[in-house]
Amino acid sequence: MNKAFKQVIPAGHIHIKNNVLEKGNLTGISESTDLWARDLNLPRQAEYTLFAGCGYQQMKYVEGMMGALKSADKMGMGMGKVVGISKAFSKVGIDLTNMTAKITASKDDPYTPVLVSSVSVLRKLGIEPGYLHENEPCCGSPMYYAGFENDYAKTARENYERFTSAGVKKIIGIVPACTSALKNGYPKYIEGFDLEVYHILEVVARLMKEKGARATIEENIKVTYHDPCQLSRYMEITEEPREILKCIEGVELVEPDEEEIGRWSTCCGGGNMEATHPELSERMGIRRFEALKATGASMIVTNCPACEMQLSHTAKKVDENLKVVDIMHLLDVALQ
Amino acid sequence: MSDPDLQQLEKEITDNVQRCWKCRMCVAMCPTYEGWFTQSATGRLMAINLYIKHGLGDEKTLSNILYSCATCRRCQVRCRELSTDCHPADTILKARQYLVRKAEFEEGKKS
């Protein structure tokens, strides 16, 4: 890759693209991604197949990677140099991102429980999901948002073949960005795309209504809901999470004014941006967090690994009493 | 000489930008907006339009402007409802593809 190319495309994006193309996951880590499911005995084939996505599976490493990039940026090293240094190391056989990510990874990974909760919620509602285990590919959507359309189209076609050869018909996605890529992105590049893709909130909301499922929590709490962009505007899922929250007894939903919720909700600045514009992303996080805090809620509920990471980081800086929780986790605790 | 794919992208981008009325309804919608015009959908569209049509601006600045978009699509929803429906967020993504394609093309020309 020549110099002009590197100047135009942010180094963070090139780094992530190479990880996806060479290692088949977001962070380029070689540890297997299906560790979270080891005690769950998920079948390889079932009516619905779970697509867990890199987001939750590798969140602790993503956090480590972003943290390393950010702190180096503050020291004045610049994103390009950090990635450059790690490239130089990897040429002599030392994988620096692997190392820093492993060192900085939080021990009690707070995000994979979301996957376990999601499976448990689905089981409680009568669906036994399948899971491809180590065969599950990375959806490649970060490449699309970075502008690498050809690579994304190639990944999409490969993944589609992998799904069809594994006998997958219906997919339940958990990470919003991956689900949106599978649902709306892939059909553009694949003729005769015939997979049915649902987001877990759609499935859960439908099942809860059908079964009249009851959920209660012991203590009364006020919660507010943060709509992830990919859910509210790319897939237009804004009613379902609110219906679910209203179904839980003991939960009171308080929200910012209408211009801040549903499809008008503001972006929290998480995701792709964190790699390229860390400071702007931080300010956006604070702006969104303050708006949510002003509702007087004691808990922010959301359903996206990037939003959860960004908001809980902001919470550490602004107000530690405001907890950030995934909706699946809350529902798993509340469902009987 | 130019790549046919690049020409196609150029056409798609400038066509979409032409449909923008510059009503600036998207400016207040943009979560990245902090006072600079290029921190909004219409500002980003105008920057890529000037670059394609008149070669104005350098690529590094343009890249910074385009990649600072959060691709949250808030502008697009507002545009669809109130204005001309020029798909600002999708066009910004197309502009990123244009930058990548152009860099790849120039790289191929050199080697």
XYZ file of C-alpha atoms in Angstrom:
447
model
C 0.000 0.000 0.000
C 1.511 3.321 -0.967
C 1.846 6.470 1.018
C -0.897 8.455 -0.689
C -3.373 5.705 0.084
C -2.456 5.717 3.757
C -2.865 9.462 3.944
C -6.368 9.375 2.561
C -7.851 6.366 4.361
C -7.666 6.483 8.190
C -5.218 3.918 9.552
C -7.764 2.511 12.000
C -10.044 1.523 9.134
C -7.229 -0.153 7.176
C -6.241 -2.028 10.335
C -9.765 -3.351 10.892
C -10.147 -4.274 7.210
C -6.954 -6.333 7.316
C -8.118 -8.073 10.478
C -11.414 -9.049 8.877
C -9.863 -10.222 5.621
C -6.900 -12.077 7.111
C -8.142 -13.344 10.464
C -11.906 -13.349 9.896
C -12.738 -11.206 12.911
C -12.760 -7.602 14.067
C -9.733 -7.484 16.331
C -7.458 -10.018 14.648
C -7.261 -12.061 17.810
C -6.486 -15.752 17.336
C -8.398 -16.973 20.383
C -11.571 -18.804 19.371
C -14.664 -16.639 19.530
C -17.194 -19.211 20.691
C -15.861 -19.568 24.244
C -18.967 -17.909 25.703
C -21.140 -20.763 24.419
C -19.087 -23.620 25.844
C -21.521 -24.428 28.665
C -24.700 -23.844 26.716
C -24.754 -26.922 24.445
C -26.152 -25.018 21.505
C -26.953 -27.285 18.529
C -25.273 -26.598 15.206
C -28.521 -26.832 13.295
C -31.939 -25.569 14.302
C -34.859 -23.657 12.868
C -33.360 -20.349 13.946
C -29.612 -19.804 13.876
C -28.038 -17.315 16.210
C -25.576 -14.824 14.746
C -23.603 -13.650 17.749
C -21.281 -11.267 15.879
C -17.819 -9.952 16.739
C -19.251 -7.077 18.756
C -20.217 -8.952 21.887
C -17.917 -11.944 21.435
C -14.776 -9.880 21.283
C -15.803 -6.760 23.120
C -13.062 -6.984 25.698
C -10.466 -7.076 22.926
C -12.171 -4.295 20.984
C -12.050 -2.260 24.163
C -8.365 -3.019 24.554
C -7.626 -2.149 20.939
C -9.552 1.132 21.047
C -8.013 1.995 24.408
C -4.500 1.443 23.088
C -5.213 3.521 19.997
C -6.807 6.303 22.026
C -4.127 6.606 24.694
C -1.414 6.590 22.050
C -3.297 9.334 20.270
C -3.341 11.437 23.428
C 0.398 10.975 23.836
C 0.726 12.594 20.435
C 1.711 9.520 18.493
C -1.110 9.706 15.964
C -3.240 6.814 14.866
C -1.163 6.052 11.768
C 2.025 5.579 13.742
C 0.480 3.244 16.293
C -0.773 0.948 13.581
C 2.537 1.320 11.780
C 4.470 0.218 14.856
C 2.241 -2.792 15.386
C 2.721 -3.696 11.703
C 6.482 -3.570 12.116
C 6.265 -5.814 15.170
C 4.027 -8.306 13.417
C 6.565 -8.589 10.609
C 9.101 -9.998 13.070
C 6.512 -12.296 14.551
C 5.225 -10.317 17.535
C 1.557 -9.496 17.376
C 1.307 -6.250 19.285
C -2.445 -5.778 19.070
C -2.841 -9.274 20.406
C -0.514 -8.485 23.279
C -1.875 -5.081 24.262
C -5.417 -6.298 23.822
C -4.785 -9.284 26.080
C -3.100 -7.194 28.738
C -5.716 -4.467 28.792
C -8.666 -6.828 28.397
C -10.955 -6.652 31.385
C -10.868 -9.919 33.310
C -14.562 -10.256 34.030
C -15.748 -9.417 30.557
C -18.997 -7.507 31.175
C -20.377 -7.888 27.656
C -20.480 -11.598 26.816
C -23.158 -12.220 29.495
C -25.446 -10.413 27.052
C -25.054 -13.344 24.657
C -25.760 -15.854 27.419
C -28.798 -13.814 28.513
C -30.050 -13.644 24.928
C -29.908 -17.428 24.605
C -31.602 -17.828 27.964
C -34.393 -15.381 27.019
C -34.990 -17.227 23.753
C -35.109 -20.547 25.607
C -37.547 -19.171 28.160
C -39.794 -18.097 25.290
C -39.608 -21.502 23.634
C -36.970 -21.150 20.926
C -33.888 -23.355 20.956
C -31.483 -21.449 18.715
C -28.688 -23.034 16.692
C -25.188 -21.591 16.559
C -22.378 -22.131 14.058
C -19.690 -22.059 16.778
C -16.195 -21.522 15.317
C -17.699 -21.561 11.827
C -19.445 -18.226 12.312
C -17.915 -15.612 10.001
C -17.450 -11.882 10.555
C -20.162 -10.013 8.661
C -17.656 -7.456 7.350
C -19.856 -4.407 7.845
C -17.041 -2.164 9.207
C -15.469 -2.463 5.759
C -18.639 -1.166 4.146
C -18.755 1.871 6.403
C -15.080 2.527 5.746
C -15.678 2.507 1.988
C -14.081 -0.823 1.036
C -17.073 -1.893 -1.012
C -15.367 -4.577 -3.116
C -13.949 -6.354 -0.083
C -17.329 -6.187 1.615
C -19.102 -7.651 -1.418
C -16.554 -10.477 -1.548
C -17.028 -11.221 2.164
C -20.807 -11.130 1.716
C -20.713 -13.731 -1.057
C -18.358 -15.996 0.893
C -20.493 -15.748 4.011
C -23.672 -16.481 2.084
C -22.118 -19.681 0.743
C -21.021 -20.622 4.220
C -24.550 -20.090 5.560
C -26.250 -22.069 2.805
C -23.789 -24.960 3.038
C -24.430 -25.115 6.798
C -28.168 -25.356 6.093
C -29.042 -22.005 7.664
C -32.486 -20.641 6.734
C -33.496 -18.184 9.439
C -31.033 -16.012 11.308
C -31.488 -14.178 14.593
C -28.943 -11.401 14.853
C -27.908 -9.891 18.163
C -25.507 -7.087 17.220
C -27.517 -4.387 15.378
C -24.772 -3.556 12.865
C -24.274 -7.202 11.859
C -28.009 -7.827 11.596
C -28.500 -4.745 9.462
C -25.644 -5.854 7.185
C -27.117 -9.342 6.789
C -30.636 -8.041 6.314
C -30.213 -4.952 4.126
C -26.592 -5.023 2.973
C -26.095 -8.531 1.597
C -29.118 -8.666 -0.757
C -27.560 -5.818 -2.749
C -24.573 -7.969 -3.654
C -26.112 -11.454 -3.839
C -28.682 -12.489 -6.414
C -31.459 -14.639 -5.044
C -30.609 -13.957 -1.394
C -33.121 -16.115 0.474
C -32.116 -16.010 4.147
C -34.658 -14.630 6.578
C -32.918 -12.288 8.987
C -34.508 -11.008 12.187
C -33.166 -8.946 15.013
C -33.572 -10.540 18.412
C -35.831 -7.697 19.626
C -38.348 -8.393 16.843
C -38.447 -12.080 17.739
C -38.652 -11.522 21.480
C -41.348 -8.819 21.229
C -43.453 -11.024 18.943
C -43.105 -14.079 21.174
C -43.850 -12.139 24.341
C -47.056 -10.828 22.794
C -48.088 -14.271 21.513
C -47.432 -16.028 24.772
C -48.500 -13.198 27.029
C -45.258 -13.681 28.913
C -45.017 -12.001 32.288
C -41.931 -10.404 33.667
C -41.355 -8.730 37.009
C -38.423 -7.335 38.878
C -38.308 -7.033 42.641
C -37.276 -3.438 42.964
C -39.014 -0.575 41.169
C -36.641 1.293 38.864
C -36.777 4.157 36.419
C -35.083 3.370 33.143
C -34.467 5.242 29.932
C -33.874 3.669 26.536
C -31.098 4.656 24.149
C -31.881 3.763 20.522
C -28.845 2.491 18.629
C -28.647 4.112 15.153
C -28.553 0.784 13.378
C -31.761 -0.321 15.069
C -33.788 2.857 14.943
C -32.945 4.209 11.515
C -31.390 1.389 9.499
C -33.892 -1.294 10.547
C -36.648 0.879 12.010
C -37.027 -1.132 15.188
C -38.142 1.455 17.730
C -41.454 0.175 19.099
C -40.335 -3.342 20.024
C -37.862 -2.485 22.793
C -40.369 -0.082 24.363
C -43.085 -2.732 24.261
C -40.718 -5.145 25.976
C -39.827 -2.619 28.663
C -43.491 -1.834 29.266
C -44.161 -5.562 29.734
C -41.777 -5.722 32.673
C -43.545 -4.986 35.923
C -41.610 -2.649 38.178
C -39.897 -0.861 35.330
C -40.902 2.704 34.606
C -39.805 4.080 31.248
C -38.848 7.743 31.295
C -37.613 9.322 28.084
C -36.131 12.568 26.790
C -38.412 14.754 24.652
C -39.715 13.521 21.311
C -36.900 15.005 19.248
C -34.466 12.724 21.072
C -36.137 9.328 20.958
C -36.985 6.661 18.400
C -35.787 7.520 14.937
C -34.694 10.953 16.099
C -32.412 9.666 18.826
C -28.909 11.096 18.715
C -25.862 8.985 17.979
C -23.682 8.297 21.020
C -20.486 8.370 18.940
C -19.543 4.754 19.497
C -18.426 2.306 16.846
C -16.336 3.149 13.800
C -15.808 6.757 14.820
C -13.969 5.842 17.974
C -11.083 4.563 15.884
C -10.749 7.619 13.679
C -11.985 10.601 15.693
C -11.608 9.652 19.380
C -12.023 13.164 20.786
C -15.106 14.033 18.774
C -16.563 10.662 19.699
C -15.936 11.387 23.379
C -17.744 14.728 23.197
C -20.670 13.123 21.383
C -20.854 10.493 24.096
C -21.027 13.147 26.792
C -23.762 15.075 24.944
C -25.924 11.958 24.573
C -25.263 10.840 28.123
C -26.300 14.193 29.592
C -29.558 14.136 27.622
C -30.337 10.682 28.988
C -29.287 11.646 32.479
C -31.654 14.633 32.478
C -34.624 12.246 32.409
C -33.888 11.289 36.001
C -33.594 7.596 35.226
C -31.272 5.412 37.255
C -30.464 3.049 34.416
C -29.777 3.404 30.688
C -31.051 0.440 28.694
C -29.717 -0.191 25.214
C -29.036 -3.082 22.879
C -25.810 -2.529 20.985
C -22.242 -3.421 21.998
C -20.812 -0.185 20.627
C -23.381 2.010 22.397
C -23.008 0.054 25.603
C -19.244 0.418 25.541
C -19.353 4.117 24.697
C -22.060 5.000 27.255
C -20.520 3.026 30.096
C -17.154 4.671 29.416
C -18.868 8.056 29.522
C -20.641 7.038 32.726
C -17.269 6.440 34.354
C -16.302 10.026 33.536
C -19.584 11.845 34.157
C -21.765 9.985 36.624
C -20.967 6.528 37.886
C -24.369 6.066 39.521
C -26.091 5.829 36.177
C -25.716 2.216 35.086
C -25.731 1.054 31.479
C -27.484 -2.271 30.981
C -28.405 -4.370 27.972
C -32.132 -4.958 27.500
C -31.600 -8.718 27.144
C -29.850 -8.840 30.477
C -32.678 -6.947 32.190
C -35.288 -9.160 30.549
C -33.462 -12.344 31.484
C -33.477 -11.299 35.138
C -37.147 -10.326 34.989
C -38.629 -13.226 33.006
C -40.102 -16.053 34.988
C -7.922 8.328 -18.250
C -10.239 7.298 -15.544
C -11.680 4.080 -14.202
C -15.294 3.454 -15.406
C -16.290 2.520 -11.846
C -14.925 5.837 -10.633
C -16.858 7.736 -13.276
C -20.034 5.927 -12.289
C -19.473 6.811 -8.610
C -18.716 10.429 -9.523
C -21.968 10.630 -11.434
C -24.011 9.065 -8.640
C -22.515 11.388 -6.037
C -22.897 14.623 -8.006
C -26.427 13.672 -9.083
C -27.411 13.165 -5.472
C -25.749 16.388 -4.379
C -27.590 18.272 -7.108
C -30.859 17.253 -5.511
C -29.833 18.891 -2.233
C -31.622 22.215 -1.742
C -29.200 23.395 0.905
C -32.136 23.959 3.221
C -29.731 23.036 6.048
C -32.347 21.123 7.948
C -29.753 18.365 8.347
C -27.234 20.666 10.044
C -28.920 20.731 13.428
C -29.653 17.028 13.095
C -25.993 16.033 12.865
C -24.611 14.742 16.180
C -21.085 15.713 15.125
C -22.044 19.356 14.473
C -20.090 21.727 16.707
C -20.124 24.908 14.666
C -18.131 24.060 11.541
C -20.228 23.713 8.424
C -18.266 20.678 7.253
C -19.431 18.872 10.390
C -22.855 18.439 8.815
C -24.322 16.340 6.033
C -24.779 19.185 3.572
C -21.287 20.523 4.308
C -19.754 17.129 3.635
C -21.725 16.790 0.413
C -20.621 20.214 -0.774
C -16.994 19.370 -0.007
C -17.014 16.165 -2.071
C -18.965 17.916 -4.832
C -16.408 20.719 -5.103
C -13.599 18.173 -5.126
C -15.116 16.106 -7.929
C -16.327 18.993 -10.077
C -13.579 21.550 -9.590
C -10.729 19.706 -7.897
C -10.968 22.008 -4.876
C -9.483 20.997 -1.529
C -6.810 18.451 -0.721
C -7.515 14.787 -0.202
C -6.356 14.667 3.384
C -8.780 17.357 4.544
C -11.538 15.780 2.488
C -10.853 12.396 4.077
C -11.015 13.977 7.534
C -14.327 15.636 6.677
C -15.898 12.464 5.265
C -14.638 10.037 7.907
C -15.816 12.236 10.785
C -19.401 11.319 9.849
C -20.943 8.877 12.304
C -23.166 7.365 9.553
C -26.064 7.474 12.006
C -28.515 8.480 9.243
C -30.273 11.102 11.327
C -29.839 13.601 8.477
C -31.313 11.151 6.012
C -34.508 10.687 8.000
C -34.919 14.453 8.284
C -34.182 14.940 4.588
C -36.722 12.322 3.591
C -39.379 14.027 5.660
C -38.795 17.697 5.087
C -36.723 18.220 2.029
C -35.625 16.733 -1.275
C -34.615 13.216 -0.226
C -31.063 13.342 -1.571
C -29.931 10.452 0.698
C -27.168 12.417 2.443
C -25.851 9.538 4.591
C -25.751 7.070 1.714
C -24.045 9.666 -0.439
C -21.368 10.225 2.204
C -20.754 6.455 2.228
C -20.508 6.561 -1.576
C -17.996 9.375 -1.250
C -15.886 7.183 1.053
C -16.058 4.399 -1.511
C -14.968 6.939 -4.089
C -11.901 7.891 -2.022
C -10.935 4.237 -1.549
C -11.516 3.349 -5.205
C -9.509 6.368 -6.314
C -6.600 5.508 -4.035
C -6.649 1.902 -5.243
C -6.783 3.048 -8.859
C -3.849 5.409 -8.461
C -1.896 2.715 -6.700
C -2.531 0.308 -9.572
C -1.404 2.950 -12.072
C 1.925 3.433 -10.323
C 2.925 -0.179 -9.915
